[in-house]
Amino acid sequence: MPNHLIHENSPYLLQHADNPVDWYPWGTEALEKASKEEKPIFLSIGYAACHWCHVMAHESFEDPDTANLMNDNFVSIKVDREERLDLDSIYMNFVVALNGQGGWPMSVFLTPEGKPFYGGTYFPHVRRHNLPAFQEVLEIVSRLWHTDRAALLSSSENLTRTLQTQPVNLPNEDVLSLGVLEQATRTIAQSYDWKNGGWGGAPKFPQPMLIEFLLRQGTRGDQTSLNLATHTLHSMAQGGMYDILGGGFARYSVDHTWLIPHFEKMLYDNAQLALVYLHAHQLTGESAFREVCESSLDFVLREMTHPAGGFYSSLDADSEGEEGKYYLWTAEEVRAAFSDPLDADLFMAAYGINERGNFERKNILRRVQPDAILAEQFNLQVDELPANLASLRTRLLDKRSQRVGPSTDDKVLVSWNAMMLSAFAEAGRSIGRRDYIEAAEKNAKFLLENLIREGRLLRSWRAGVARHTAYLEDHAGLALGLLSLYQTDPNPRWYQAAVGLVEQMLVHFGDNQVATGGFFDTGDDHDALLYRPKDLQDNATPSGNALAAMVLLQIATYEGHSEWRTLAERMLSTNLGMMKRYPSAFAQWLCAADFALGPVFEVAILGNLAESATQRLMMPQRSGYHPRLLQAASPYPPPPGSPKLLYDRLLFNGKPTAYICQGFVCQQPVNTPEEMLAQLG
């Protein structure tokens, strides 16, 4: 018999709707039941693509004896962390404070009022890895609740007061300057892994925000930053964590060499990584970076796109109950896939396929031989190899597509979609892929038409139903995505939608306290919580506050709005110390600081957008990587809703005209892209 999750919309919650555990979603019904029955709450937080969430579910939540223990002694609540960032943030802070680390599944015990008193992550069904068995944990907590409840409640009160204390930004003696960026770069370089690429040991995460910052430093002439970024991108693209056949990246590498992936594929990783590979291509001209960008975006179009235009959240790590089974190959399977033994030999030599395997006696594809060596070994021309290998990869991908694939979390999340919206918009205009631009336009239309109700943005959509109040990262992230699209498709609709989201952000999320400032992660009309969270640190996705600072800077540039720029600069100033000391955790802030420091070029283009002369004026921005350039374009005169940057400007010589400006102070208007480039330096 289904439990109380049966009417939920989240694929993760629906995965548990038939558990013998009497799960409830987070809400009034569950909290009131706990209060009425004087039972503690067991809160389990995870997400659909989480491998260890599946393991704990199979071991414990599907076990009748464990379920009886939970049902008799607790009110059990399931939460999808991707839908409820607020709950995940609050209780993850508690678990990390208690244990020194956190993760998913997250397992937290609460009072009926929602105050935590004990927690951890994955608990096994039997004792192992120095972890107690989950049933033992349940029995101990239940016994203490009945025999020593006063001590638990006292501990809970103390812990809650600690969590509720908002961090205060102390006065900062640093001044926003290029020196801050340079010091952060030195700190980043000191911990770099020059052998394998990236930062840290196992598990190793790709850190696209850090790479993006380094590429920005590369545009300032910092060759070391550019070397760090490109070395990492080349290292990851060799395969393993990068899907050689189908494109796209897994969430992280289990080892320190990028070989063994944690096989789940997340939308936010692929959006951010597609962009940094695009930017590296724009900056260096290397075709390999463009190929990774395109293969990743093609993968999203093929496997993670709803027919109406939304982008799905993730692909599972497991298929047919085994982690990574969909992606692994034996040597025998590879030989059987090719009718010509020479094709099989070439493919196996290029991608390291052998009888022993490199992961549980099977093979993760990884490029191990360069073109020159392969050409000599197989008596081929070097310039023939890329096309030959691409053809072989396509044939093996066709074989793989016949397997049982991993399940898809098909909910549409606004902030993650916004990142992918930016990726498609930028790649479409830079590479000249009309299908990418159409995907971006379709996605923006989908989000604006399906995720806004009664003037307010919602967080999540699935199967025609939108739910959950949106967060700061949704408002700021979608505004940035729409600004990216506006620079590709200069339709005032996209620009005005971005401005409206920023205005909502200012009204509902602002923290007016001088000591803290910035924005809360939740709106002023959000559900009541232990406290209003405000996470300043970047994680796998950018901090909502860092996104807010960036979008305020960009729209202030378009509108000449000094008050919004001042607010963003104040936010940056209060975080300068953290940026310098912990750049990997504040990389999105560093990108915003880079933009704030400029020089920022404002490009206003007027003319018939269908004419080739006007299109040529738009090419300089599309031809390279210009992270501190914003462009607005429109017919003459500009239609209502256009950025103020376009107003009060005339056609020069009666022809399509470009104005290159800084701080709304413009140089002589020009009619050719060559003259534009000269003014841009």
XYZ file of C-alpha atoms in Angstrom:
681
model
C 0.000 0.000 0.000
C 1.502 3.375 -0.993
C 2.514 5.838 1.699
C 1.923 9.607 1.824
C 4.453 10.314 -0.947
C 2.161 8.881 -3.603
C 0.736 12.301 -4.489
C 4.098 14.059 -4.743
C 5.641 15.238 -8.024
C 9.344 14.655 -7.381
C 10.761 11.467 -8.984
C 12.920 10.986 -5.883
C 9.933 11.047 -3.544
C 7.930 8.818 -5.880
C 10.781 6.273 -5.779
C 9.897 5.815 -2.089
C 6.096 5.928 -2.377
C 5.806 2.145 -2.132
C 8.267 1.660 0.724
C 6.825 -0.028 3.825
C 8.040 3.071 5.708
C 5.095 5.425 6.272
C 6.857 8.387 4.638
C 5.413 11.888 4.682
C 6.514 14.861 2.610
C 7.701 17.887 4.571
C 4.654 19.896 5.617
C 2.057 20.719 8.214
C 0.529 17.237 8.300
C 3.761 15.512 9.273
C 4.825 18.148 11.802
C 1.410 18.160 13.481
C 1.395 14.351 13.643
C 4.780 14.381 15.389
C 3.565 16.995 17.857
C 0.275 15.249 18.587
C 1.902 11.835 19.078
C 4.995 13.285 20.826
C 7.293 11.411 18.466
C 10.660 12.493 17.124
C 11.009 13.047 13.390
C 13.352 11.067 11.184
C 14.227 13.293 8.225
C 15.848 11.713 5.163
C 17.120 14.069 2.439
C 18.478 12.908 -0.913
C 17.976 13.128 -4.659
C 17.015 10.803 -7.508
C 20.477 10.258 -9.039
C 22.182 9.602 -5.684
C 23.754 6.134 -5.648
C 24.079 5.815 -1.860
C 20.504 7.020 -1.450
C 19.462 3.983 -3.487
C 21.685 1.733 -1.409
C 20.178 2.900 1.886
C 16.692 2.607 0.422
C 17.250 -0.997 -0.671
C 18.967 -1.998 2.564
C 16.731 -0.255 5.080
C 13.668 1.553 3.730
C 12.462 -1.485 1.778
C 13.086 -3.791 4.746
C 9.847 -4.562 6.669
C 11.562 -4.926 10.054
C 13.334 -1.583 9.738
C 10.126 0.030 8.472
C 8.183 -1.272 11.501
C 10.811 0.202 13.810
C 10.539 3.561 12.068
C 6.742 3.564 11.919
C 6.335 2.661 15.584
C 8.771 5.211 16.967
C 9.125 8.076 14.502
C 7.334 10.286 12.029
C 9.406 9.774 8.907
C 9.786 12.577 6.351
C 11.366 12.401 2.895
C 12.744 15.501 1.151
C 14.149 15.987 -2.336
C 17.126 18.284 -1.746
C 16.908 19.632 -5.292
C 13.391 20.934 -4.670
C 13.920 22.119 -1.089
C 17.259 23.913 -0.983
C 16.239 25.611 2.248
C 15.740 22.427 4.258
C 18.844 20.850 2.771
C 20.932 23.901 3.682
C 19.675 24.189 7.254
C 20.050 20.533 8.185
C 23.276 20.023 6.246
C 24.815 22.836 8.306
C 23.801 20.895 11.403
C 25.219 17.571 10.164
C 28.509 19.187 9.172
C 28.745 20.983 12.525
C 28.086 17.703 14.350
C 30.277 15.361 12.298
C 32.743 17.551 10.427
C 31.353 16.462 7.066
C 28.077 15.863 5.300
C 26.609 14.215 2.230
C 23.614 12.373 0.863
C 21.580 10.591 1.885
C 21.325 12.909 4.864
C 19.747 11.366 7.969
C 18.651 13.754 10.719
C 16.596 13.294 13.885
C 14.415 16.247 14.896
C 12.050 17.299 17.641
C 8.402 17.723 16.592
C 9.213 21.442 16.175
C 11.848 20.589 13.553
C 14.884 21.239 15.760
C 17.741 18.773 15.106
C 19.445 16.779 17.855
C 21.320 13.991 16.025
C 22.264 13.220 12.439
C 24.594 11.725 9.889
C 24.553 10.590 6.286
C 24.407 6.989 5.060
C 23.872 4.357 7.750
C 24.379 0.733 6.593
C 21.972 -2.083 7.339
C 24.673 -3.852 9.371
C 27.771 -2.452 11.090
C 30.572 -1.657 8.632
C 33.012 1.097 7.692
C 33.063 2.159 11.368
C 29.387 3.055 11.066
C 26.634 1.710 13.336
C 23.803 -0.251 11.816
C 20.754 1.879 11.017
C 18.457 -0.220 13.212
C 20.852 0.317 16.124
C 20.697 4.073 15.576
C 16.892 3.981 15.508
C 16.730 1.944 18.713
C 19.188 4.160 20.599
C 17.461 7.391 19.554
C 14.058 5.978 20.431
C 15.268 4.806 23.854
C 16.845 8.186 24.649
C 13.688 9.974 23.520
C 11.712 8.040 26.125
C 14.284 7.894 28.938
C 16.289 11.106 28.619
C 14.174 13.428 26.524
C 15.071 16.502 28.575
C 18.743 16.116 27.668
C 17.917 15.695 23.969
C 15.671 18.758 24.004
C 18.292 20.821 25.802
C 20.936 19.771 23.298
C 18.543 20.558 20.466
C 17.867 24.055 21.814
C 21.574 24.815 22.097
C 22.322 23.521 18.612
C 19.387 25.427 17.137
C 20.515 28.707 18.714
C 23.951 28.170 17.185
C 22.465 27.542 13.760
C 20.173 30.549 14.027
C 23.068 32.910 14.677
C 23.716 34.564 11.344
C 27.381 35.152 10.469
C 28.426 38.781 10.679
C 30.721 40.188 8.040
C 33.444 41.999 9.935
C 34.817 45.300 8.585
C 37.150 44.558 5.709
C 40.301 46.553 5.198
C 40.725 45.236 1.657
C 39.701 47.334 -1.316
C 38.246 45.775 -4.438
C 41.224 45.784 -6.790
C 43.051 43.677 -9.329
C 45.410 42.743 -6.504
C 42.617 40.723 -4.893
C 42.200 38.703 -8.093
C 45.956 38.213 -8.390
C 46.273 36.988 -4.809
C 43.373 34.569 -5.310
C 45.097 33.274 -8.444
C 48.322 32.628 -6.535
C 46.402 30.664 -3.900
C 44.686 28.622 -6.624
C 48.022 27.847 -8.309
C 49.644 26.677 -5.063
C 47.222 23.767 -4.701
C 47.122 22.772 -8.371
C 47.761 19.174 -9.469
C 50.105 19.665 -12.428
C 50.340 15.938 -13.082
C 46.648 15.108 -13.379
C 44.961 18.487 -13.607
C 42.475 19.978 -11.185
C 42.631 20.490 -7.441
C 42.657 18.082 -4.530
C 42.761 14.329 -4.333
C 40.071 11.695 -4.529
C 37.232 12.331 -4.953
C 38.065 15.052 -7.471
C 35.477 17.572 -8.664
C 35.726 19.543 -11.925
C 35.234 23.033 -10.385
C 33.985 24.899 -13.494
C 33.543 28.204 -11.622
C 37.227 28.183 -10.703
C 38.171 27.422 -14.313
C 35.914 30.247 -15.491
C 37.690 32.678 -13.184
C 41.089 31.526 -14.457
C 39.965 32.034 -18.057
C 38.908 35.557 -17.133
C 42.364 36.133 -15.696
C 43.755 34.762 -18.947
C 42.027 37.582 -20.830
C 43.988 40.005 -18.629
C 47.245 38.502 -19.864
C 47.859 36.086 -16.977
C 49.455 33.137 -18.777
C 49.720 30.999 -15.632
C 45.959 31.201 -15.107
C 45.344 30.275 -18.715
C 47.737 27.315 -18.429
C 46.001 26.054 -15.298
C 42.585 26.261 -16.956
C 43.544 24.633 -20.246
C 45.580 21.881 -18.592
C 42.585 20.950 -16.432
C 40.200 21.009 -19.395
C 42.488 18.789 -21.486
C 42.942 16.373 -18.564
C 39.210 15.979 -17.984
C 38.446 15.595 -21.694
C 40.629 12.479 -21.986
C 37.693 10.429 -20.767
C 36.621 8.592 -17.683
C 34.601 11.332 -16.055
C 33.897 12.677 -19.557
C 31.673 10.387 -21.637
C 33.775 9.755 -24.755
C 30.862 8.194 -26.657
C 27.799 10.179 -25.700
C 29.195 13.470 -24.469
C 28.624 15.099 -21.120
C 30.313 14.734 -17.756
C 29.666 12.654 -14.672
C 29.360 14.455 -11.350
C 32.911 13.814 -10.159
C 35.844 11.407 -10.348
C 36.201 8.808 -7.613
C 39.972 8.761 -8.162
C 42.460 11.629 -8.569
C 43.234 10.978 -12.266
C 39.702 11.598 -13.676
C 39.405 7.914 -14.688
C 36.624 6.451 -12.529
C 33.475 8.567 -12.546
C 30.648 8.728 -10.094
C 28.431 7.855 -13.020
C 25.445 10.135 -12.393
C 25.143 13.041 -14.831
C 23.801 16.327 -13.478
C 22.375 19.146 -15.581
C 24.205 21.855 -13.633
C 27.635 20.238 -14.148
C 27.138 19.920 -17.872
C 25.847 23.466 -18.240
C 28.825 24.978 -16.447
C 31.391 22.719 -18.111
C 29.980 23.287 -21.609
C 30.441 27.021 -21.038
C 34.031 26.836 -19.814
C 34.990 24.583 -22.727
C 33.323 27.081 -25.078
C 35.178 29.981 -23.467
C 38.489 28.114 -23.646
C 37.881 27.529 -27.360
C 37.079 31.215 -27.875
C 40.214 32.252 -26.002
C 42.683 29.752 -27.497
C 41.145 28.688 -30.801
C 41.678 25.003 -29.919
C 39.107 22.882 -31.737
C 39.260 20.138 -29.069
C 37.568 22.448 -26.570
C 34.790 23.259 -29.023
C 34.222 19.547 -29.674
C 33.728 18.822 -25.967
C 31.340 21.763 -25.657
C 29.264 20.643 -28.626
C 29.201 16.964 -27.630
C 28.015 17.928 -24.134
C 25.242 20.181 -25.458
C 24.266 17.585 -28.061
C 23.983 15.036 -25.249
C 21.609 17.369 -23.370
C 19.472 17.890 -26.475
C 19.350 14.141 -27.066
C 18.795 12.815 -23.556
C 17.847 15.577 -21.133
C 15.353 17.808 -22.948
C 11.568 17.827 -22.526
C 9.638 18.215 -25.798
C 8.269 21.547 -24.526
C 11.760 22.945 -23.928
C 12.639 22.340 -20.285
C 15.846 20.531 -19.358
C 15.754 17.492 -17.070
C 17.694 17.437 -13.808
C 19.850 14.304 -13.969
C 20.587 10.807 -15.174
C 21.037 8.121 -12.538
C 24.363 6.490 -11.771
C 22.743 3.049 -11.800
C 21.139 0.967 -14.512
C 19.696 -2.506 -14.013
C 20.664 -2.154 -10.357
C 24.403 -1.716 -11.037
C 26.426 1.456 -10.808
C 27.848 2.476 -14.186
C 26.695 -0.650 -16.037
C 25.411 1.389 -18.992
C 28.852 2.923 -19.665
C 31.231 -0.050 -19.172
C 32.676 -2.350 -21.848
C 34.502 -5.632 -21.993
C 37.060 -6.224 -24.730
C 34.772 -8.918 -26.137
C 31.837 -6.482 -26.386
C 33.955 -3.931 -28.234
C 35.218 -6.518 -30.733
C 31.673 -7.730 -31.339
C 30.531 -4.170 -32.064
C 32.785 -3.809 -35.130
C 32.611 -6.083 -38.179
C 36.163 -5.196 -39.193
C 38.779 -6.464 -36.677
C 41.095 -3.586 -37.659
C 38.439 -1.089 -36.567
C 38.190 -2.860 -33.220
C 41.969 -2.881 -32.820
C 42.212 0.838 -33.625
C 39.436 1.731 -31.196
C 40.864 -0.433 -28.416
C 44.325 1.051 -28.855
C 42.976 4.613 -28.842
C 40.786 4.187 -25.779
C 42.701 1.721 -23.635
C 40.418 -1.313 -23.951
C 41.978 -4.582 -22.753
C 41.021 -7.923 -21.258
C 41.890 -6.892 -17.677
C 39.791 -3.743 -17.723
C 40.370 -0.667 -15.596
C 37.250 -0.834 -13.403
C 35.873 -4.021 -11.899
C 37.300 -6.074 -14.817
C 35.503 -3.895 -17.360
C 36.663 -0.828 -19.267
C 35.875 2.837 -18.818
C 36.689 4.518 -22.124
C 39.616 6.910 -21.923
C 41.857 8.313 -24.643
C 45.334 6.861 -24.055
C 47.151 7.179 -27.392
C 47.667 10.429 -29.345
C 46.925 10.681 -33.051
C 50.553 10.572 -34.185
C 51.332 7.259 -32.448
C 48.074 5.671 -33.612
C 48.685 6.778 -37.193
C 52.129 5.203 -37.183
C 50.882 2.016 -35.520
C 48.008 1.510 -37.976
C 49.672 2.970 -41.072
C 47.155 5.838 -41.356
C 47.442 9.512 -42.174
C 47.350 11.670 -39.047
C 44.728 13.985 -40.515
C 42.451 10.980 -41.195
C 42.332 9.821 -37.594
C 39.854 12.290 -36.035
C 37.146 11.436 -38.582
C 37.890 7.696 -38.328
C 37.650 7.688 -34.547
C 34.506 9.834 -34.604
C 32.863 7.289 -36.904
C 33.867 4.416 -34.623
C 32.552 6.264 -31.562
C 29.216 6.803 -33.297
C 28.937 3.113 -34.079
C 29.691 2.120 -30.498
C 27.248 4.747 -29.195
C 24.549 3.153 -31.355
C 25.344 -0.188 -29.716
C 25.227 1.364 -26.251
C 21.862 2.973 -26.926
C 20.388 -0.534 -27.220
C 21.203 -1.203 -23.557
C 18.873 -0.463 -20.647
C 19.754 3.110 -19.807
C 19.871 4.861 -16.445
C 16.668 6.435 -15.189
C 16.038 10.141 -15.692
C 14.976 12.632 -13.049
C 12.682 14.515 -15.388
C 11.781 17.432 -13.155
C 12.713 20.888 -14.428
C 14.522 23.141 -11.935
C 14.708 26.853 -12.694
C 18.272 27.678 -11.619
C 19.763 24.602 -13.314
C 17.791 25.344 -16.482
C 19.045 28.914 -16.353
C 22.650 27.707 -16.478
C 21.907 25.527 -19.490
C 19.967 28.386 -21.089
C 23.139 30.485 -20.904
C 25.220 27.653 -22.353
C 22.966 27.144 -25.364
C 22.564 30.883 -25.965
C 26.301 31.589 -25.858
C 27.322 28.507 -27.826
C 24.658 29.150 -30.423
C 25.857 32.656 -31.187
C 29.573 31.793 -30.995
C 29.625 28.526 -32.948
C 26.778 29.447 -35.280
C 24.496 26.570 -34.278
C 20.945 27.685 -34.973
C 19.580 24.600 -33.183
C 21.303 25.749 -29.990
C 19.739 29.199 -30.244
C 16.328 27.638 -30.824
C 16.816 25.409 -27.766
C 17.664 28.477 -25.671
C 14.656 30.425 -26.933
C 12.342 27.460 -26.359
C 13.691 26.963 -22.870
C 13.268 30.621 -21.910
C 9.713 30.622 -23.207
C 8.972 27.403 -21.313
C 10.273 28.758 -18.001
C 8.495 32.102 -18.292
C 5.186 30.501 -19.247
C 5.180 27.502 -16.891
C 7.151 28.498 -13.779
C 5.499 31.836 -12.976
C 2.185 31.853 -11.120
C 0.412 35.040 -10.027
C 3.549 37.021 -10.739
C 5.860 34.842 -8.605
C 8.533 32.454 -9.768
C 8.318 28.802 -8.716
C 11.219 26.378 -8.323
C 10.253 23.063 -9.902
C 8.077 21.684 -12.710
C 7.185 18.168 -13.712
C 4.372 16.555 -15.684
C 2.538 19.838 -16.120
C 2.684 20.826 -12.447
C 4.837 23.646 -11.028
C 5.617 23.597 -7.294
C 7.659 25.174 -4.516
C 8.482 28.818 -4.051
C 11.612 29.806 -5.962
C 14.861 30.710 -4.219
C 17.347 33.518 -4.658
C 19.457 31.399 -7.012
C 16.412 30.837 -9.236
C 15.676 34.562 -9.585
C 19.272 35.690 -10.073
C 20.257 32.705 -12.204
C 17.278 32.975 -14.559
C 17.854 36.718 -14.933
C 21.452 36.030 -15.984
C 20.323 33.318 -18.403
C 17.836 35.692 -19.989
C 20.521 38.367 -20.368
C 22.712 35.806 -22.155
C 19.826 34.999 -24.461
C 19.116 38.701 -25.054
C 22.656 39.158 -26.339
C 22.054 36.307 -28.798
C 18.457 37.147 -29.696
C 17.906 40.865 -28.929
C 14.207 40.542 -28.166
C 13.169 43.046 -25.446
C 10.957 40.326 -23.946
C 14.014 38.523 -22.581
C 15.521 41.720 -21.235
C 12.358 42.891 -19.503
C 11.800 39.468 -17.947
C 15.333 39.653 -16.496
C 14.694 43.128 -15.058
C 11.438 41.933 -13.516
C 13.167 39.031 -11.785
C 15.798 41.344 -10.320
C 13.083 43.659 -9.026
C 11.361 40.685 -7.364
C 14.693 39.684 -5.874
C 15.186 43.129 -4.366
C 11.684 43.262 -2.910
C 11.443 39.772 -1.417
C 14.978 38.559 -0.643
C 16.936 41.571 0.593
C 18.665 41.608 3.993
C 18.779 45.202 5.142
C 20.954 44.531 8.174
C 24.170 46.535 7.862
C 26.260 43.788 9.464
C 25.133 41.043 7.095
C 23.603 42.658 4.012
C 23.080 40.983 0.679
C 20.170 38.604 0.212
C 18.530 35.679 1.958
C 18.189 32.425 0.043
C 14.445 32.381 0.714
C 11.831 35.044 0.114
C 9.981 36.965 2.800
C 6.812 34.973 2.033
C 8.494 31.556 2.202
C 7.455 28.745 4.568
C 8.417 29.263 8.217
C 11.780 27.635 8.972
C 14.220 27.424 11.865
C 15.903 30.448 10.287
C 16.256 32.102 6.881
C 19.361 30.588 5.326
C 21.953 32.679 3.553
C 24.712 30.603 1.970
C 27.511 32.773 0.644
C 29.825 29.934 -0.330
C 29.713 28.372 -3.789
C 29.157 24.631 -3.875
C 28.536 22.501 -6.964
C 26.358 25.378 -8.121
C 27.023 29.091 -7.621
C 25.974 30.896 -4.459
C 22.698 32.734 -4.910
C 24.312 35.859 -3.507
C 27.231 35.673 -5.959
C 24.738 35.321 -8.815
C 22.780 38.258 -7.426
C 25.911 40.421 -7.355
C 26.692 39.528 -10.977
C 23.194 40.210 -12.301
C 22.991 43.535 -10.440
C 26.261 44.576 -12.056
C 25.080 43.568 -15.517
C 21.664 45.210 -15.402
C 23.163 48.309 -13.761
C 25.470 48.463 -16.799
C 22.560 48.225 -19.227
C 20.456 50.764 -17.331
C 23.079 53.114 -15.911
C 21.612 52.258 -12.485
C 24.296 53.379 -9.995
C 22.324 52.278 -6.912
C 22.268 48.644 -8.060
C 25.961 48.725 -8.885
C 26.717 50.169 -5.452
C 24.764 47.359 -3.784
C 26.697 44.732 -5.745
C 30.045 46.359 -4.939
C 29.147 46.424 -1.240
C 28.371 42.699 -1.387
C 31.704 42.047 -3.061
C 33.576 44.194 -0.571
C 32.274 42.289 2.436
C 33.478 38.987 0.927
C 36.930 40.011 -0.308
C 38.757 38.319 2.554
C 37.005 35.010 1.887
C 37.711 35.284 -1.848
C 41.435 35.630 -1.203
C 41.685 32.913 1.445
C 39.259 30.373 -0.025
C 39.045 31.075 -3.768
C 37.780 27.602 -4.666
C 34.733 28.187 -2.454
C 34.167 31.744 -3.715
C 34.961 31.403 -7.421
C 31.640 32.819 -8.619
C 32.259 35.838 -6.388
C 35.665 36.226 -8.025
C 34.014 36.211 -11.455
C 31.664 38.954 -10.296
C 34.614 40.905 -8.876
C 36.404 40.558 -12.211
C 33.402 42.082 -13.975
C 33.096 44.871 -11.406
C 36.746 45.825 -11.869
C 36.326 46.055 -15.626
C 36.980 47.659 -17.925
C 33.419 46.873 -18.993
C 32.531 47.685 -22.580
C 28.921 48.551 -23.361
C 28.115 47.969 -27.025
C 24.930 49.513 -28.443
C 24.000 48.516 -31.995
C 21.197 50.130 -33.993
C 19.944 49.049 -37.397
C 17.729 46.585 -39.205
C 18.627 43.332 -37.460
C 17.896 41.323 -40.595
C 20.439 43.246 -42.680
C 23.899 41.825 -43.162
C 25.517 45.180 -42.300
C 23.899 45.095 -38.839
C 24.764 41.416 -38.375
C 28.414 42.151 -39.140
C 28.452 44.715 -36.331
C 27.301 41.969 -33.953
C 30.100 39.589 -34.966
C 33.003 40.921 -32.845
C 31.191 40.020 -29.641
C 30.414 36.571 -31.047
C 33.873 35.788 -32.340
C 35.849 35.706 -29.099
C 35.671 35.473 -25.332
C 34.679 38.853 -23.895
C 33.624 38.361 -20.264
C 33.504 42.100 -19.582
C 31.442 43.126 -22.603
C 27.670 43.542 -22.742
C 25.844 44.103 -26.004
C 22.406 45.488 -26.784
C 20.963 45.645 -30.286
C 17.695 46.817 -31.781
C 16.056 48.366 -34.811
C 16.082 52.154 -34.990
C 14.389 53.610 -33.012
C 14.581 51.094 -30.134
C 11.230 49.451 -29.276
C 9.728 49.840 -25.782
C 11.376 47.633 -23.172
C 14.867 47.948 -24.647
C 17.835 48.726 -22.356
C 18.478 52.403 -21.687
C 21.899 51.881 -23.261
C 20.136 52.044 -26.652
C 18.167 55.216 -26.044
C 18.995 58.677 -27.408
C 21.392 57.350 -30.026
C 21.193 58.193 -33.724
C 22.177 56.296 -36.842
C 25.595 57.476 -38.009
C 25.701 58.294 -41.723
C 22.215 56.813 -41.964
C 23.718 53.291 -41.710
C 23.680 50.525 -39.075
C 25.662 51.980 -36.195
C 27.633 50.746 -33.203
C 28.445 52.741 -30.090
C 31.304 51.549 -27.859
C 30.775 52.951 -24.371
C 32.066 52.756 -20.819
C 29.895 54.062 -18.003
C 27.437 55.346 -20.639
C 30.199 57.574 -22.058
C 30.561 56.608 -25.706
C 33.226 56.930 -28.340
C 32.532 58.169 -31.853
C 29.815 55.987 -33.467
C 31.067 53.628 -36.201
C 29.616 51.662 -39.105
C 32.060 48.785 -39.524
C 33.270 45.888 -37.365
C 36.877 46.903 -38.065
C 36.269 50.302 -36.484
C 34.550 48.601 -33.538
C 37.521 46.312 -32.924
C 39.874 49.275 -33.003
C 37.848 51.020 -30.300
C 37.638 47.832 -28.230
C 41.408 47.526 -28.334
